PDB file of C-alpha atoms in Angstrom:
ATOM      1  CA  MET R1034      83.117 122.860 124.692  1.00 55.00           C
ATOM      2  CA  THR R1035      86.250 123.902 124.571  1.00 54.00           C
ATOM      3  CA  GLU R1036      89.400 123.163 125.825  1.00 60.00           C
ATOM      4  CA  ALA R1037      89.532 125.751 128.118  1.00 63.00           C
ATOM      5  CA  THR R1038      85.563 124.310 129.550  1.00 66.00           C
ATOM      6  CA  LEU R1039      86.919 120.841 129.967  1.00 72.00           C
ATOM      7  CA  LYS R1040      89.962 122.270 132.371  1.00 73.00           C
ATOM      8  CA  SER R1041      87.433 124.741 133.746  1.00 81.00           C
ATOM      9  CA  LYS R1042      84.813 121.329 135.208  1.00 89.00           C
ATOM     10  CA  TYR R1043      87.819 118.560 135.884  1.00 91.00           C
ATOM     11  CA  ILE R1044      90.968 117.179 135.850  1.00 90.00           C
ATOM     12  CA  ILE R1045      93.379 114.691 134.405  1.00 88.00           C
ATOM     13  CA  THR R1046      95.337 113.521 137.072  1.00 84.00           C
ATOM     14  CA  GLU R1047      97.483 110.719 134.812  1.00 86.00           C
ATOM     15  CA  THR R1048      96.972 108.343 131.856  1.00 89.00           C
ATOM     16  CA  ALA R1049      95.899 104.360 133.679  1.00 88.00           C
ATOM     17  CA  SER R1050      96.187 102.933 130.250  1.00 90.00           C
ATOM     18  CA  GLU R1051      96.834 103.372 126.205  1.00 91.00           C
ATOM     19  CA  ASP R1052      94.269 101.797 122.821  1.00 91.00           C
ATOM     20  CA  LEU R1053      94.726 101.847 119.653  1.00 92.00           C
ATOM     21  CA  LEU R1054      91.939 104.388 119.678  1.00 95.00           C
ATOM     22  CA  PHE R1055      91.511 105.949 122.945  1.00 95.00           C
ATOM     23  CA  PHE R1056      94.104 107.108 125.663  1.00 95.00           C
ATOM     24  CA  ILE R1057      92.199 106.553 128.898  1.00 95.00           C
ATOM     25  CA  HIS R1058      92.684 108.762 132.049  1.00 94.00           C
ATOM     26  CA  GLN R1059      92.318 108.594 135.827  1.00 94.00           C
ATOM     27  CA  GLY R1060      90.615 112.620 136.676  1.00 93.00           C
ATOM     28  CA  LYS R1061      87.849 113.909 138.520  1.00 94.00           C
ATOM     29  CA  THR R1062      85.622 117.245 138.586  1.00 93.00           C
ATOM     30  CA  LYS R1063      87.356 120.343 139.415  1.00 90.00           C
ATOM     31  CA  SER R1064      84.619 121.213 142.713  1.00 90.00           C
ATOM     32  CA  THR R1065      84.075 118.125 143.684  1.00 93.00           C
ATOM     33  CA  ASN R1066      87.337 116.517 143.761  1.00 92.00           C
ATOM     34  CA  THR R1067      85.283 113.519 142.101  1.00 95.00           C
ATOM     35  CA  PRO R1068      87.426 110.980 141.251  1.00 96.00           C
ATOM     36  CA  LEU R1069      86.254 109.684 136.830  1.00 96.00           C
ATOM     37  CA  THR R1070      87.648 108.097 134.059  1.00 97.00           C
ATOM     38  CA  ILE R1071      88.575 109.844 131.286  1.00 96.00           C
ATOM     39  CA  TYR R1072      87.954 108.489 127.414  1.00 96.00           C
ATOM     40  CA  LYS R1073      90.258 110.758 125.276  1.00 95.00           C
ATOM     41  CA  TYR R1074      90.412 109.162 121.585  1.00 97.00           C
ATOM     42  CA  LYS R1075      93.103 110.122 119.272  1.00 96.00           C
ATOM     43  CA  PRO R1076      92.094 112.623 116.548  1.00 96.00           C
ATOM     44  CA  GLU R1077      93.791 110.383 113.745  1.00 96.00           C
ATOM     45  CA  PHE R1078      90.680 108.683 113.588  1.00 96.00           C
ATOM     46  CA  LEU R1079      88.456 111.306 113.622  1.00 96.00           C
ATOM     47  CA  THR R1080      86.790 113.393 110.797  1.00 95.00           C
ATOM     48  CA  PRO R1081      83.717 116.344 111.087  1.00 95.00           C
ATOM     49  CA  LEU R1082      81.094 113.352 110.124  1.00 96.00           C
ATOM     50  CA  LEU R1083      82.313 110.836 112.530  1.00 96.00           C
ATOM     51  CA  ILE R1084      82.616 114.082 115.454  1.00 96.00           C
ATOM     52  CA  LYS R1085      78.444 114.452 114.184  1.00 96.00           C
ATOM     53  CA  SER R1086      77.537 110.723 114.445  1.00 96.00           C
ATOM     54  CA  LEU R1087      80.096 109.979 118.092  1.00 97.00           C
ATOM     55  CA  VAL R1088      78.182 113.801 119.551  1.00 96.00           C
ATOM     56  CA  LYS R1089      74.244 111.407 118.531  1.00 95.00           C
ATOM     57  CA  LYS R1090      75.575 108.089 120.199  1.00 95.00           C
ATOM     58  CA  ALA R1091      76.355 110.227 123.137  1.00 96.00           C
ATOM     59  CA  GLU R1092      73.387 111.529 123.936  1.00 95.00           C
ATOM     60  CA  SER R1093      71.890 107.545 124.018  1.00 94.00           C
ATOM     61  CA  ILE R1094      75.149 106.819 126.475  1.00 95.00           C
ATOM     62  CA  LEU R1095      74.147 108.776 128.853  1.00 95.00           C
ATOM     63  CA  LEU R1096      70.745 107.138 128.915  1.00 92.00           C
ATOM     64  CA  LEU R1097      72.264 103.860 130.254  1.00 93.00           C
ATOM     65  CA  LYS R1098      72.547 103.381 133.725  1.00 91.00           C
ATOM     66  CA  ASN R1099      72.078  99.230 134.987  1.00 93.00           C
ATOM     67  CA  SER R1100      75.430  98.923 136.465  1.00 95.00           C
ATOM     68  CA  HIS R1101      77.282  96.908 135.163  1.00 96.00           C
ATOM     69  CA  ILE R1102      77.847  99.355 132.560  1.00 97.00           C
ATOM     70  CA  LEU R1103      80.416 102.431 132.761  1.00 97.00           C
ATOM     71  CA  ARG R1104      77.738 105.753 133.269  1.00 97.00           C
ATOM     72  CA  MET R1105      78.634 108.085 131.405  1.00 97.00           C
ATOM     73  CA  TYR R1106      78.617 111.415 132.806  1.00 96.00           C
ATOM     74  CA  ASP R1107      79.528 114.590 129.817  1.00 95.00           C
ATOM     75  CA  TYR R1108      80.965 114.721 126.688  1.00 95.00           C
ATOM     76  CA  PHE R1109      82.604 117.257 124.625  1.00 91.00           C
ATOM     77  CA  TYR R1110      85.568 117.808 121.801  1.00 93.00           C
ATOM     78  CA  ASP R1111      87.749 120.727 121.968  1.00 90.00           C
ATOM     79  CA  GLY R1112      87.806 120.446 118.911  1.00 91.00           C
ATOM     80  CA  LYS R1113      90.561 118.264 117.776  1.00 93.00           C
ATOM     81  CA  TYR R1114      90.141 115.103 120.278  1.00 94.00           C
ATOM     82  CA  PHE R1115      87.022 113.647 121.335  1.00 96.00           C
ATOM     83  CA  TYR R1116      86.816 112.680 125.068  1.00 95.00           C
ATOM     84  CA  THR R1117      83.640 110.812 126.946  1.00 96.00           C
ATOM     85  CA  ILE R1118      83.609 111.550 130.927  1.00 96.00           C
ATOM     86  CA  HIS R1119      82.930 108.055 133.208  1.00 97.00           C
ATOM     87  CA  GLU R1120      82.062 106.476 136.970  1.00 97.00           C
ATOM     88  CA  SER R1121      85.755 106.013 138.410  1.00 97.00           C
ATOM     89  CA  LEU R1122      87.129 102.984 137.245  1.00 96.00           C
ATOM     90  CA  ALA R1123      89.438 102.926 139.922  1.00 94.00           C
ATOM     91  CA  GLY R1124      89.711  99.373 141.928  1.00 95.00           C
ATOM     92  CA  TYR R1125      88.550  97.671 138.168  1.00 96.00           C
ATOM     93  CA  ILE R1126      90.701  95.633 136.018  1.00 96.00           C
ATOM     94  CA  SER R1127      90.617  94.152 133.083  1.00 95.00           C
ATOM     95  CA  LEU R1128      88.971  91.050 132.055  1.00 95.00           C
ATOM     96  CA  GLU R1129      92.143  89.758 130.586  1.00 94.00           C
ATOM     97  CA  GLN R1130      93.938  90.804 133.005  1.00 94.00           C
ATOM     98  CA  PHE R1131      92.077  90.228 135.418  1.00 93.00           C
ATOM     99  CA  LEU R1132      91.891  85.968 133.856  1.00 91.00           C
ATOM    100  CA  LYS R1133      96.005  86.032 133.250  1.00 89.00           C
ATOM    101  CA  ASN R1134      95.691  86.170 137.016  1.00 89.00           C
ATOM    102  CA  ASN R1135      94.181  84.229 138.098  1.00 81.00           C
ATOM    103  CA  SER R1136      93.572  81.426 136.203  1.00 74.00           C
ATOM    104  CA  ASN R1137      92.109  79.299 138.001  1.00 76.00           C
ATOM    105  CA  TYR R1138      89.616  80.408 137.950  1.00 77.00           C
ATOM    106  CA  THR R1139      86.774  78.593 138.943  1.00 81.00           C
ATOM    107  CA  MET R1140      82.537  77.503 137.880  1.00 82.00           C
ATOM    108  CA  LYS R1141      80.711  80.020 140.298  1.00 86.00           C
ATOM    109  CA  VAL R1142      83.262  83.239 138.767  1.00 89.00           C
ATOM    110  CA  LEU R1143      82.267  82.679 136.067  1.00 89.00           C
ATOM    111  CA  TRP R1144      78.993  81.662 135.971  1.00 90.00           C
ATOM    112  CA  LYS R1145      78.754  85.051 137.482  1.00 93.00           C
ATOM    113  CA  ILE R1146      80.214  87.551 135.751  1.00 95.00           C
ATOM    114  CA  SER R1147      78.668  85.497 132.401  1.00 95.00           C
ATOM    115  CA  THR R1148      75.711  87.194 134.597  1.00 95.00           C
ATOM    116  CA  GLN R1149      76.727  89.564 134.951  1.00 96.00           C
ATOM    117  CA  ILE R1150      78.181  90.539 131.659  1.00 97.00           C
ATOM    118  CA  LEU R1151      74.173  88.560 129.410  1.00 95.00           C
ATOM    119  CA  THR R1152      72.731  92.009 132.813  1.00 95.00           C
ATOM    120  CA  GLY R1153      74.491  94.714 130.778  1.00 95.00           C
ATOM    121  CA  MET R1154      73.839  93.498 126.985  1.00 95.00           C
ATOM    122  CA  PHE R1155      70.170  93.423 127.556  1.00 93.00           C
ATOM    123  CA  GLU R1156      70.314  97.034 128.786  1.00 92.00           C
ATOM    124  CA  ILE R1157      72.014  98.062 126.453  1.00 93.00           C
ATOM    125  CA  GLU R1158      69.631  96.870 123.784  1.00 91.00           C
ATOM    126  CA  GLN R1159      66.382  97.177 125.297  1.00 89.00           C
ATOM    127  CA  LEU R1160      67.333 100.809 125.184  1.00 87.00           C
ATOM    128  CA  LYS R1161      67.547 100.085 121.402  1.00 87.00           C
ATOM    129  CA  GLN R1162      71.794 100.781 121.943  1.00 88.00           C
ATOM    130  CA  ILE R1163      74.597  97.726 120.404  1.00 90.00           C
ATOM    131  CA  ASN R1164      77.623  97.167 122.024  1.00 92.00           C
ATOM    132  CA  GLY R1165      79.557  96.667 119.282  1.00 91.00           C
ATOM    133  CA  ASN R1166      83.355  96.457 121.166  1.00 88.00           C
ATOM    134  CA  LEU R1167      82.634  93.190 123.651  1.00 95.00           C
ATOM    135  CA  ASN R1168      86.514  91.520 124.184  1.00 96.00           C
ATOM    136  CA  LEU R1169      88.589  90.370 127.451  1.00 95.00           C
ATOM    137  CA  ASN R1170      90.452  95.041 127.815  1.00 94.00           C
ATOM    138  CA  HIS R1171      86.762  96.277 127.467  1.00 95.00           C
ATOM    139  CA  ILE R1172      85.106  94.137 129.861  1.00 97.00           C
ATOM    140  CA  TYR R1173      86.723  95.536 133.961  1.00 97.00           C
ATOM    141  CA  ILE R1174      86.210  93.410 137.219  1.00 97.00           C
ATOM    142  CA  ASN R1175      86.459  94.313 140.297  1.00 96.00           C
ATOM    143  CA  LYS R1176      87.658  92.037 143.760  1.00 94.00           C
ATOM    144  CA  LYS R1177      83.871  91.624 144.475  1.00 94.00           C
ATOM    145  CA  MET R1178      83.673  89.934 140.833  1.00 94.00           C
ATOM    146  CA  GLU R1179      81.599  92.946 140.668  1.00 96.00           C
ATOM    147  CA  VAL R1180      81.569  94.046 136.310  1.00 97.00           C
ATOM    148  CA  LYS R1181      81.647  97.151 134.106  1.00 97.00           C
ATOM    149  CA  LEU R1182      81.552  96.775 130.361  1.00 97.00           C
ATOM    150  CA  THR R1183      83.303  99.487 128.935  1.00 96.00           C
ATOM    151  CA  GLY R1184      82.623 100.944 125.625  1.00 93.00           C
ATOM    152  CA  ILE R1185      79.891 101.152 123.905  1.00 94.00           C
ATOM    153  CA  GLY R1186      78.695 101.900 120.769  1.00 93.00           C
ATOM    154  CA  LEU R1187      81.651 104.926 119.877  1.00 95.00           C
ATOM    155  CA  PRO R1188      84.712 102.596 119.878  1.00 94.00           C
ATOM    156  CA  ILE R1189      82.620 100.772 116.956  1.00 94.00           C
ATOM    157  CA  LYS R1190      81.538 103.291 115.591  1.00 95.00           C
ATOM    158  CA  ILE R1191      85.619 105.215 115.006  1.00 96.00           C
ATOM    159  CA  LEU R1192      87.252 101.408 114.253  1.00 95.00           C
ATOM    160  CA  LYS R1193      84.004 101.375 111.211  1.00 93.00           C
ATOM    161  CA  ASN R1194      85.747 104.272 109.650  1.00 93.00           C
ATOM    162  CA  CYS R1195      89.571 103.136 109.776  1.00 93.00           C
ATOM    163  CA  PHE R1196      88.546  99.785 109.942  1.00 93.00           C
ATOM    164  CA  LYS R1197      90.252  99.036 105.884  1.00 91.00           C
ATOM    165  CA  ASP R1198      93.163 101.127 106.256  1.00 92.00           C
ATOM    166  CA  LEU R1199      93.945  98.714 109.241  1.00 92.00           C
ATOM    167  CA  LEU R1200      96.604  95.425 109.161  1.00 93.00           C
ATOM    168  CA  VAL R1201      96.290  94.756 112.783  1.00 92.00           C
ATOM    169  CA  LEU R1202      94.102  94.546 116.529  1.00 92.00           C
ATOM    170  CA  ASP R1203      94.454  93.382 119.059  1.00 89.00           C
ATOM    171  CA  GLU R1204      90.634  92.345 120.229  1.00 90.00           C
ATOM    172  CA  CYS R1205      90.482  90.917 116.106  1.00 92.00           C
ATOM    173  CA  MET R1206      89.110  87.774 117.560  1.00 93.00           C
ATOM    174  CA  PHE R1207      86.003  89.029 119.305  1.00 96.00           C
ATOM    175  CA  ILE R1208      84.785  90.390 115.901  1.00 94.00           C
ATOM    176  CA  SER R1209      82.092  89.678 113.623  1.00 94.00           C
ATOM    177  CA  PRO R1210      82.090  87.812 110.771  1.00 93.00           C
ATOM    178  CA  GLU R1211      79.862  90.701 108.995  1.00 93.00           C
ATOM    179  CA  PHE R1212      81.555  93.302 110.829  1.00 94.00           C
ATOM    180  CA  MET R1213      85.240  92.066 109.654  1.00 92.00           C
ATOM    181  CA  GLN R1214      83.991  91.396 105.929  1.00 91.00           C
ATOM    182  CA  ASN R1215      81.539  94.144 105.528  1.00 90.00           C
ATOM    183  CA  GLN R1216      82.207  96.269 108.699  1.00 92.00           C
ATOM    184  CA  THR R1217      78.500  96.666 109.401  1.00 91.00           C
ATOM    185  CA  TYR R1218      76.699  94.752 112.357  1.00 91.00           C
ATOM    186  CA  THR R1219      73.559  94.639 114.732  1.00 90.00           C
ATOM    187  CA  ILE R1220      73.038  93.286 118.536  1.00 91.00           C
ATOM    188  CA  HIS R1221      73.682  90.336 116.367  1.00 92.00           C
ATOM    189  CA  SER R1222      77.661  90.833 116.591  1.00 94.00           C
ATOM    190  CA  ASP R1223      77.004  91.143 120.668  1.00 95.00           C
ATOM    191  CA  ILE R1224      75.705  87.687 120.499  1.00 95.00           C
ATOM    192  CA  TYR R1225      78.781  86.293 118.346  1.00 95.00           C
ATOM    193  CA  SER R1226      81.072  88.379 120.729  1.00 96.00           C
ATOM    194  CA  PHE R1227      79.494  87.672 123.930  1.00 96.00           C
ATOM    195  CA  GLY R1228      79.225  83.226 122.349  1.00 95.00           C
ATOM    196  CA  VAL R1229      83.737  83.474 122.171  1.00 96.00           C
ATOM    197  CA  LEU R1230      84.042  84.539 125.012  1.00 95.00           C
ATOM    198  CA  LEU R1231      81.396  81.914 126.990  1.00 94.00           C
ATOM    199  CA  TYR R1232      84.088  79.857 124.592  1.00 93.00           C
ATOM    200  CA  LEU R1233      86.910  81.200 125.639  1.00 93.00           C
ATOM    201  CA  PHE R1234      85.847  80.457 130.188  1.00 90.00           C
ATOM    202  CA  PHE R1235      84.306  77.271 128.874  1.00 89.00           C
ATOM    203  CA  SER R1236      86.585  75.671 127.321  1.00 89.00           C
ATOM    204  CA  LYS R1237      89.548  77.824 128.428  1.00 87.00           C
ATOM    205  CA  LYS R1238      90.778  77.105 124.621  1.00 91.00           C
ATOM    206  CA  TRP R1239      89.881  80.268 121.227  1.00 94.00           C
ATOM    207  CA  PRO R1240      87.947  78.955 118.945  1.00 94.00           C
ATOM    208  CA  TYR R1241      89.762  79.297 116.215  1.00 94.00           C
ATOM    209  CA  HIS R1242      93.772  79.682 116.451  1.00 93.00           C
ATOM    210  CA  PHE R1243      94.501  83.453 117.851  1.00 93.00           C
ATOM    211  CA  THR R1244      94.781  86.197 115.621  1.00 94.00           C
ATOM    212  CA  THR R1245      95.780  90.037 115.542  1.00 94.00           C
ATOM    213  CA  LYS R1246      96.713  89.638 112.201  1.00 94.00           C
ATOM    214  CA  ILE R1247      92.448  90.268 110.553  1.00 93.00           C
ATOM    215  CA  ASN R1248      93.125  89.063 106.974  1.00 94.00           C
ATOM    216  CA  VAL R1249      94.222  85.840 108.371  1.00 94.00           C
ATOM    217  CA  GLN R1250      90.964  85.396 111.086  1.00 94.00           C
ATOM    218  CA  LYS R1251      88.849  86.705 107.808  1.00 92.00           C
ATOM    219  CA  LYS R1252      90.133  83.195 105.797  1.00 92.00           C
ATOM    220  CA  ALA R1253      89.188  81.829 109.370  1.00 92.00           C
ATOM    221  CA  PHE R1254      86.149  82.465 108.564  1.00 91.00           C
ATOM    222  CA  LEU R1255      85.692  80.065 105.573  1.00 88.00           C
ATOM    223  CA  LYS R1256      86.007  77.534 108.250  1.00 89.00           C
ATOM    224  CA  ASN R1257      85.026  76.014 110.704  1.00 87.00           C
ATOM    225  CA  PRO R1258      85.816  76.126 114.658  1.00 90.00           C
ATOM    226  CA  TYR R1259      87.458  74.282 116.206  1.00 89.00           C
ATOM    227  CA  ASP R1260      85.482  70.986 117.916  1.00 88.00           C
ATOM    228  CA  PHE R1261      84.386  72.900 121.762  1.00 85.00           C
ATOM    229  CA  GLN R1262      86.332  71.058 124.691  1.00 84.00           C
ATOM    230  CA  LYS R1263      85.086  71.866 128.082  1.00 76.00           C
ATOM    231  CA  ALA R1264      87.354  72.144 130.686  1.00 71.00           C
ATOM    232  CA  HIS R1265      85.990  71.214 133.142  1.00 67.00           C
ATOM    233  CA  GLU R1266      83.233  68.336 133.874  1.00 65.00           C
ATOM    234  CA  ALA R1267      81.128  70.107 135.540  1.00 61.00           C
ATOM    235  CA  VAL R1268      80.375  72.056 132.576  1.00 66.00           C
ATOM    236  CA  PRO R1269      77.325  70.948 130.689  1.00 60.00           C
ATOM    237  CA  ASN R1270      77.608  68.890 126.519  1.00 61.00           C
ATOM    238  CA  LYS R1271      75.247  71.804 125.526  1.00 56.00           C
TER     239      LYS R1271
END
């Protein structure tokens, strides 16, 4: 699909945020003005071989239709950027921003968020997919406490391709040991990331000393994580 085809179907209205690998835009369909979220992957991380892999993965992501997963409607490559077209995230904020805004969150809220994340993960696993990108910046939540998982499958493929050239990564704490060491990932990698999230939820601390430096985190894996200390009496001991 060319850039002209993109402009014939969709309108990009504004840039909502930027990640290491992509821009997130707000947009809409040209025919019906239906609000959209559009991911625009940066060309400096793309190669012809990787594009083929992303296209194949995007085809499988189109099958994911769970309410806790950001729905993908379309995708295309215009010769420079790789785009994915999704339902709108209007009214949602990242889980990172939510936690900053709500430092005194209750156990009930944590339980509701955790179970929705797990439901989305289960759907991904049932279709033999891997999220690969479960972290605070790729989980979104609205005022009704409804959760959407984003960044399914595609960012981890790009990250694998460029990981050896990176020194820092914002989501470093959520990256599994096997990916950190040799860039392999499985459903167990998603379970590890979910475990880090639960640790943070229920202790209000990180399992290791917080860092964005990849080499520092690699060394941390050679040690045991911090002993878990529950942040609330309602958290079970086991």
